[in-house]
Coordinates of C-alpha atoms in Angstrom, one line a residue:
Chain A
M78 CA -8.6 -28.8 5.0
L79 CA -5.4 -29.5 3.1
E80 CA -6.3 -26.9 0.5
M81 CA -6.8 -24.4 3.3
L82 CA -3.4 -25.1 4.7
Y83 CA -1.9 -24.8 1.2
A84 CA -3.7 -21.6 0.6
F85 CA -2.5 -20.3 3.9
G86 CA 1.1 -21.3 3.4
T87 CA 1.4 -20.0 -0.2
S88 CA -0.3 -16.7 0.6
F89 CA 1.9 -16.3 3.7
I90 CA 5.0 -16.8 1.6
A91 CA 3.9 -14.3 -1.0
C92 CA 2.9 -11.6 1.5
F93 CA 6.1 -12.2 3.5
A94 CA 8.2 -11.6 0.5
F95 CA 6.2 -8.5 -0.3
C96 CA 7.1 -7.1 3.1
F97 CA 10.6 -6.6 1.9
I98 CA 9.4 -4.4 -1.0
L99 CA 7.6 -2.1 1.4
N100 CA 10.4 -2.0 4.0
V101 CA 8.6 -3.8 6.8
R102 CA 10.7 -4.6 9.8
D103 CA 10.9 -6.5 13.1
R104 CA 7.8 -8.3 14.4
I105 CA 5.5 -6.9 11.7
L106 CA 7.4 -9.1 9.3
F107 CA 5.5 -12.0 10.8
F108 CA 2.2 -10.4 11.7
A109 CA 1.5 -8.5 8.5
P110 CA 1.8 -11.6 6.2
L111 CA -0.2 -13.5 8.8
G112 CA -3.1 -11.1 8.2
G113 CA -2.8 -11.6 4.5
A114 CA -2.8 -15.4 4.8
L115 CA -5.7 -15.3 7.2
C116 CA -7.9 -13.1 5.0
W117 CA -7.1 -15.2 2.0
V118 CA -8.1 -18.4 3.8
V119 CA -11.3 -16.6 4.9
Y120 CA -12.1 -15.9 1.3
E121 CA -11.3 -19.4 0.1
F122 CA -13.3 -20.9 2.9
L123 CA -16.4 -18.9 2.2
L124 CA -16.2 -19.2 -1.5
P125 CA -18.3 -22.4 -1.8
F126 CA -21.0 -21.0 0.5
A127 CA -21.5 -17.4 -0.6
P128 CA -21.5 -15.2 -3.7
M129 CA -18.0 -14.1 -4.6
M130 CA -18.5 -10.4 -3.7
V131 CA -19.7 -11.4 -0.2
C132 CA -16.5 -13.5 0.2
Y133 CA -14.3 -10.6 -0.8
F134 CA -16.1 -8.2 1.5
S135 CA -16.0 -10.6 4.4
A136 CA -12.3 -11.3 3.9
T137 CA -11.5 -7.6 3.8
V138 CA -13.6 -7.0 6.9
A139 CA -11.7 -9.8 8.7
L140 CA -8.4 -8.3 7.6
S141 CA -9.3 -4.8 8.7
I142 CA -10.4 -6.1 12.1
Y143 CA -7.2 -8.0 12.4
A144 CA -5.2 -4.9 11.3
E145 CA -6.9 -2.6 13.8
L146 CA -6.4 -5.2 16.6
L147 CA -2.7 -5.7 15.8
A148 CA -2.1 -2.0 15.3
R149 CA -3.0 -1.5 18.9
L150 CA -1.2 -4.5 20.2
L151 CA 2.0 -3.7 18.4
K152 CA 1.8 0.0 18.5
T153 CA 2.1 0.3 14.8
P154 CA 0.0 2.2 12.2
V155 CA -2.9 0.2 10.8
T156 CA -1.6 0.6 7.3
S157 CA 1.4 -1.7 8.0
F158 CA -1.0 -4.6 8.1
L159 CA -3.6 -3.4 5.5
L160 CA -1.1 -2.8 2.7
I161 CA 0.5 -6.2 3.0
G162 CA -2.7 -8.1 4.0
L163 CA -4.9 -6.8 1.2
L164 CA -2.6 -7.9 -1.5
P165 CA -3.9 -11.5 -2.1
L166 CA -7.4 -10.1 -2.6
V167 CA -6.6 -7.4 -5.1
P168 CA -8.0 -8.8 -8.4
G169 CA -4.8 -9.2 -10.5
G170 CA -6.4 -12.1 -12.2
G171 CA -9.4 -10.0 -13.0
I172 CA -7.3 -7.4 -14.8
Y173 CA -5.5 -10.1 -16.7
Y174 CA -8.6 -11.9 -17.9
T175 CA -10.3 -8.7 -18.8
M176 CA -7.4 -7.9 -21.0
E177 CA -7.4 -11.4 -22.5
Y178 CA -11.1 -11.2 -23.5
A179 CA -10.5 -7.8 -25.0
L180 CA -7.6 -9.2 -27.1
A181 CA -9.7 -12.2 -28.2
G182 CA -12.5 -9.9 -29.3
E183 CA -15.0 -11.4 -26.9
F184 CA -16.8 -8.2 -26.0
T185 CA -19.4 -9.6 -23.7
A186 CA -17.0 -11.6 -21.7
F187 CA -14.6 -8.6 -21.5
L188 CA -17.4 -6.3 -20.2
S189 CA -18.5 -9.0 -17.7
K190 CA -15.0 -9.5 -16.4
L191 CA -14.3 -5.8 -16.3
L192 CA -17.4 -5.2 -14.2
E193 CA -16.5 -8.1 -12.0
T194 CA -13.0 -6.7 -11.4
I195 CA -14.3 -3.3 -10.6
S196 CA -16.9 -4.8 -8.3
I197 CA -14.2 -6.8 -6.4
A198 CA -12.2 -3.6 -6.0
G199 CA -15.4 -2.0 -4.7
C200 CA -16.0 -4.8 -2.2
L201 CA -12.4 -4.4 -0.9
A202 CA -13.0 -0.7 -0.6
L203 CA -16.3 -1.2 1.3
G204 CA -14.6 -3.7 3.6
V205 CA -11.9 -1.2 4.5
L206 CA -14.4 1.6 4.8
V207 CA -16.9 -0.2 7.0
V208 CA -14.3 -1.2 9.6
S209 CA -12.5 2.1 9.5
T210 CA -15.8 4.0 10.0
V211 CA -16.8 1.8 12.9
V212 CA -13.4 2.3 14.6
R213 CA -13.5 6.0 14.1
F214 CA -17.0 6.2 15.5
G215 CA -15.9 4.2 18.5
R216 CA -13.0 6.6 19.1
L217 CA -15.4 9.6 18.9
V218 CA -17.7 8.0 21.4
K219 CA -14.8 7.3 23.7
K220 CA -13.5 10.9 23.3
H221 CA -16.9 12.4 24.2
A222 CA -17.2 10.1 27.1
K223 CA -13.8 11.1 28.5
K224 CA -14.3 14.8 27.9
D225 CA -10.6 15.1 27.9
C226 CA -8.4 17.4 25.7
S227 CA -5.4 15.1 25.3
H228 CA -7.0 12.9 22.8
L229 CA -4.0 11.6 21.1
P230 CA -5.4 9.3 18.3
P231 CA -4.2 5.8 18.5
A232 CA -1.8 4.4 15.9
Chain B
M121 CA 10.3 26.8 20.4
E122 CA 10.3 29.6 18.0
Q123 CA 7.5 29.9 15.5
S124 CA 9.4 29.4 12.3
E125 CA 11.4 26.6 13.9
L126 CA 8.2 24.9 15.0
L127 CA 6.7 25.4 11.5
C128 CA 9.7 23.8 9.8
T129 CA 9.9 21.0 12.3
A130 CA 6.2 20.1 11.9
T131 CA 6.5 20.4 8.1
D132 CA 9.6 18.1 8.1
V133 CA 7.8 15.4 10.1
A134 CA 4.7 15.6 7.9
Y135 CA 6.8 15.6 4.8
A136 CA 8.6 12.4 5.9
L137 CA 5.2 10.8 6.6
L138 CA 3.8 11.9 3.3
C139 CA 6.8 10.7 1.2
S140 CA 6.5 7.3 2.9
G141 CA 2.9 6.8 1.9
A142 CA 1.0 7.6 5.1
E143 CA -2.6 8.5 5.0
I144 CA -3.6 12.1 4.6
Y145 CA -5.3 12.3 8.0
R146 CA -2.2 10.9 9.7
V147 CA 0.0 13.6 8.1
E148 CA -2.4 16.4 8.9
E149 CA -2.9 15.2 12.5
A150 CA 0.8 15.0 13.0
V151 CA 1.2 18.7 12.3
L152 CA -1.7 19.7 14.4
R153 CA -0.6 17.6 17.3
I154 CA 2.9 19.0 17.2
F155 CA 1.5 22.6 17.1
D156 CA -0.8 21.7 20.0
A157 CA 2.1 20.3 22.0
Y158 CA 3.9 23.6 21.9
G159 CA 0.9 25.6 22.7
V160 CA 0.2 27.0 19.3
S161 CA -3.4 27.1 18.3
G162 CA -3.4 29.1 15.0
G163 CA -2.0 26.3 12.8
S164 CA -3.4 25.0 9.5
V165 CA -2.3 22.2 7.3
F166 CA -3.4 20.8 4.0
A167 CA -1.9 17.7 2.4
I168 CA -2.4 15.8 -0.8
P169 CA 0.0 13.2 -2.0
S170 CA 1.9 15.7 -4.2
L171 CA 1.7 18.8 -2.0
L172 CA 2.0 19.8 1.7
I173 CA 1.1 23.2 3.0
V174 CA 1.6 24.1 6.6
S175 CA 0.8 27.5 8.1
I176 CA 1.3 28.9 11.6
R177 CA 0.0 32.0 13.2
H178 CA 0.4 32.5 16.9
E179 CA -1.6 35.2 18.5
D180 CA -0.9 38.6 17.0
S181 CA 2.2 37.7 14.9
L182 CA 2.1 37.5 11.1
P183 CA 1.2 34.1 9.6
L184 CA 4.1 31.9 8.3
T185 CA 3.6 29.3 5.7
N186 CA 5.8 26.5 4.5
I187 CA 5.0 24.4 1.5
R188 CA 6.7 21.3 0.2
R189 CA 6.2 19.6 -3.1
I190 CA 6.3 15.8 -3.2
R191 CA 7.4 14.4 -6.5
E192 CA 7.7 10.7 -5.7
N193 CA 5.4 8.8 -3.5
G194 CA 6.9 5.6 -2.2
T195 CA 5.7 3.3 0.5
D196 CA 7.9 2.7 3.4
V197 CA 6.1 1.0 6.3
E198 CA 9.1 1.3 8.7
K199 CA 9.4 5.1 8.0
I200 CA 5.7 5.6 8.6
R201 CA 6.0 3.7 11.9
A202 CA 9.1 5.6 12.9
C203 CA 7.7 9.1 12.1
N204 CA 4.5 8.2 13.8
D205 CA 6.4 7.2 16.9
L206 CA 8.6 10.4 16.7
C207 CA 5.4 12.5 16.5
R208 CA 4.1 10.8 19.7
R209 CA 7.4 11.4 21.5
I210 CA 7.5 15.1 20.3
C211 CA 4.1 15.6 21.8
A212 CA 4.8 13.6 25.0
Q213 CA 8.2 15.0 25.7
R214 CA 8.3 18.4 23.9
L215 CA 11.6 17.7 22.3
S216 CA 13.8 20.6 21.2
A217 CA 14.1 21.5 17.5
Q218 CA 17.7 20.2 17.5
Q219 CA 16.6 16.9 18.9
I220 CA 13.8 16.6 16.4
R221 CA 16.2 17.4 13.5
Q222 CA 18.5 14.7 14.8
E223 CA 15.7 12.1 15.0
L224 CA 14.5 12.9 11.5
A225 CA 18.1 12.6 10.2
I226 CA 18.3 9.1 11.9
I227 CA 14.9 8.1 10.3
A228 CA 16.0 9.4 6.9
K229 CA 19.2 7.3 7.1
K230 CA 17.3 4.2 8.0
P231 CA 18.1 1.6 5.3
T232 CA 15.7 -0.1 3.1
Y233 CA 16.5 -3.6 2.1
T234 CA 19.3 -4.0 -0.4
F235 CA 18.7 -4.3 -4.1
G236 CA 19.6 -8.0 -4.0
Q237 CA 17.1 -8.7 -1.2
I238 CA 14.3 -6.9 -3.0
L239 CA 15.1 -8.7 -6.2
V240 CA 14.7 -12.0 -4.4
A241 CA 11.6 -10.6 -2.8
Y242 CA 10.0 -9.8 -6.2
A243 CA 10.8 -13.3 -7.4
V244 CA 9.3 -14.9 -4.3
V245 CA 6.1 -12.8 -4.4
A246 CA 5.6 -13.9 -8.0
F247 CA 6.4 -17.5 -7.0
G248 CA 4.0 -17.4 -4.1
F249 CA 1.1 -15.9 -5.9
T250 CA 1.4 -18.2 -8.9
L251 CA 1.0 -21.1 -6.4
V252 CA -1.9 -19.3 -4.6
F253 CA -3.8 -18.9 -7.9
G254 CA -3.5 -22.5 -8.9
G255 CA -0.2 -22.7 -10.8
G256 CA 2.0 -25.8 -10.5
L257 CA 5.5 -25.9 -9.1
L258 CA 7.2 -25.4 -12.5
D259 CA 4.9 -22.5 -13.2
A260 CA 6.0 -21.0 -9.9
V261 CA 9.6 -21.4 -10.9
A262 CA 9.0 -19.6 -14.1
A263 CA 7.3 -16.9 -12.1
L264 CA 10.5 -16.5 -10.1
I265 CA 12.3 -15.5 -13.3
A266 CA 9.5 -13.3 -14.4
G267 CA 9.3 -11.6 -11.0
A268 CA 13.0 -10.9 -11.0
A269 CA 12.8 -9.6 -14.6
V270 CA 10.1 -7.1 -13.4
K271 CA 12.3 -5.8 -10.7
L272 CA 15.2 -5.4 -13.0
T273 CA 13.0 -3.5 -15.5
L274 CA 11.7 -1.2 -12.8
H275 CA 15.2 -0.7 -11.5
Q276 CA 16.5 0.3 -14.9
L277 CA 13.5 2.7 -15.5
E278 CA 14.2 4.5 -12.2
K279 CA 17.2 6.1 -13.8
Y280 CA 15.0 7.8 -16.4
D281 CA 12.4 10.3 -15.4
T282 CA 9.4 8.5 -16.9
N283 CA 5.9 8.6 -15.6
F284 CA 4.5 5.7 -13.7
F285 CA 1.9 4.8 -16.4
F286 CA 4.7 4.1 -18.9
T287 CA 6.7 2.3 -16.3
T288 CA 3.8 0.0 -15.4
I289 CA 3.1 -0.8 -19.1
L290 CA 6.7 -1.7 -19.6
A291 CA 7.0 -3.8 -16.4
S292 CA 3.8 -5.6 -17.3
F293 CA 5.1 -6.2 -20.8
V294 CA 8.2 -7.8 -19.4
A295 CA 6.3 -9.9 -17.0
A296 CA 4.0 -11.3 -19.6
A297 CA 6.8 -11.7 -22.2
V298 CA 9.1 -13.6 -19.8
A299 CA 6.3 -15.8 -18.5
S300 CA 5.2 -16.7 -22.0
L301 CA 8.7 -17.4 -23.1
C302 CA 9.4 -19.6 -20.1
V303 CA 6.4 -21.7 -21.1
V304 CA 7.5 -21.8 -24.7
F305 CA 10.9 -23.2 -23.5
G306 CA 9.2 -25.8 -21.5
L307 CA 9.3 -24.3 -18.0
G308 CA 5.7 -24.4 -16.7
A309 CA 2.5 -25.2 -18.5
M310 CA 0.0 -22.5 -17.5
P311 CA 1.2 -19.1 -18.8
D312 CA -1.9 -17.3 -17.5
K313 CA -1.3 -18.4 -14.0
I314 CA 2.4 -17.4 -14.2
I315 CA 1.5 -14.0 -15.6
I316 CA -1.2 -13.3 -13.0
G317 CA 1.2 -14.3 -10.2
T318 CA 3.8 -12.0 -11.5
L319 CA 1.4 -9.1 -12.2
M320 CA 0.5 -9.2 -8.5
L321 CA 3.7 -7.3 -8.1
L322 CA 2.3 -4.4 -10.0
V323 CA -1.3 -4.3 -8.9
P324 CA -2.1 -1.1 -7.1
G325 CA -3.1 -2.6 -3.8
T326 CA -1.5 0.2 -1.8
A327 CA -3.0 2.9 -3.9
L328 CA -6.5 1.4 -3.6
T329 CA -6.2 0.9 0.1
S330 CA -4.8 4.3 0.8
S331 CA -7.4 5.9 -1.4
M332 CA -10.2 4.3 0.5
R333 CA -8.9 5.3 3.8
D334 CA -8.4 8.9 2.6
I335 CA -12.0 9.0 1.2
M336 CA -13.4 7.6 4.4
A337 CA -11.5 10.2 6.4
G338 CA -13.0 13.0 4.3
D339 CA -9.9 13.8 2.2
L340 CA -11.6 13.5 -1.1
I341 CA -9.0 15.2 -3.2
A342 CA -6.3 12.8 -2.0
G343 CA -8.6 9.8 -2.1
L344 CA -9.7 10.5 -5.7
T345 CA -6.1 11.2 -6.7
R346 CA -4.9 7.9 -5.4
L347 CA -8.0 6.1 -6.9
A348 CA -7.1 7.6 -10.3
T349 CA -3.5 6.4 -9.8
A350 CA -4.9 2.9 -9.1
L351 CA -7.0 2.9 -12.2
I352 CA -4.2 4.2 -14.4
I353 CA -1.9 1.5 -13.0
A354 CA -4.5 -1.2 -13.6
T355 CA -5.0 0.0 -17.2
G356 CA -1.2 0.0 -17.7
I357 CA -0.9 -3.5 -16.5
A358 CA -3.6 -4.7 -18.9
L359 CA -2.0 -2.8 -21.8
G360 CA 1.5 -4.0 -21.1
A361 CA 0.5 -7.6 -20.8
G362 CA -1.8 -7.2 -23.8
F363 CA 1.0 -5.8 -26.0
A364 CA 3.4 -8.6 -25.0
L365 CA 0.9 -11.4 -25.6
T366 CA -0.3 -9.9 -28.9
L367 CA 3.3 -9.5 -30.1
L368 CA 4.3 -13.0 -29.1
R369 CA 1.2 -14.5 -30.6
T370 CA 1.6 -12.6 -33.9
L371 CA 5.1 -13.8 -34.1
G372 CA 3.8 -17.3 -33.6
V373 CA 5.8 -17.8 -30.5
A374 CA 3.2 -18.1 -27.8

């Protein structure tokens, strides 16, 4: 429990600071890092129970759902929350260790870590894709149901 | 609104969105929605991160085309939000060209955070992520220094027209070097955690996310362009940190 709080707090601080780099303003300054912290906690929480890739995927799906919900609530583009929120999951460590193994001449470990890093990126991508596709599909269904020409897409 | 005015207006809004890092579908939809709001149906738009082409043809008149080249793609969440909002208002209220130009000027003048604030932000991001990935408090303090060093490096490199691959290699080099030297001088004990925390400043999270959203929306060219950018940046990070660590280890320092 305490580790979860620590994970939440530290990832929130990191994401909050990152908001300043991407020129995030007003209320999103709170809600974007919140998304980042939440998805990181989801990842950490699931890690003992599921394979790493599943955890990354689930955390990304959780973030994407959060982003879509908040985009509608706060009338802001979804990217505001995704760009900040996804940051803790991006495999910076993977890139670093891939490089370290290459430097040390450990070819097998290098390949293994490289594939792992690419796979993580793939899981993140899949997570974003899946939620975006579902949302777009939902919008299309609504559009056809309304049979209305003023279909201004939501933020 | 006159055709050429409408064309320029729509192009300007789309350009502002594109420069701020919006998704391709958002940029293209903005143009089409604006055309639609003023009753013009013969409009076409094509956008990739480095090029915007907008064309208008109303009824029997000759087609007009406006193209804009984008040299630098930044990410500005507030500008995306503001332009998106402006686009909604243009469609809802049918603003005049003059009003739109004024609004765009206001958006363009919107400040980003000051250099000092962003410098601190870089430091705190590195600090935070070092803690997230298991570093101790001293490691995180070292990361503060490394993060600030990264921003200073990036700031200096902005003055020269270098490509982003080189910039990434250099920034990553600085991050790894400063982090390792901090540990050598006794600040922190886990150089790898410090470096990873600092490198989170450079990892192409935005490029990866935007590329996925573009591919999902069917904009393969833009999506693959951004994906390539992400891969190049990731490679640059690995190379830069690798150079720094090799150098320090060969010198017997780290």
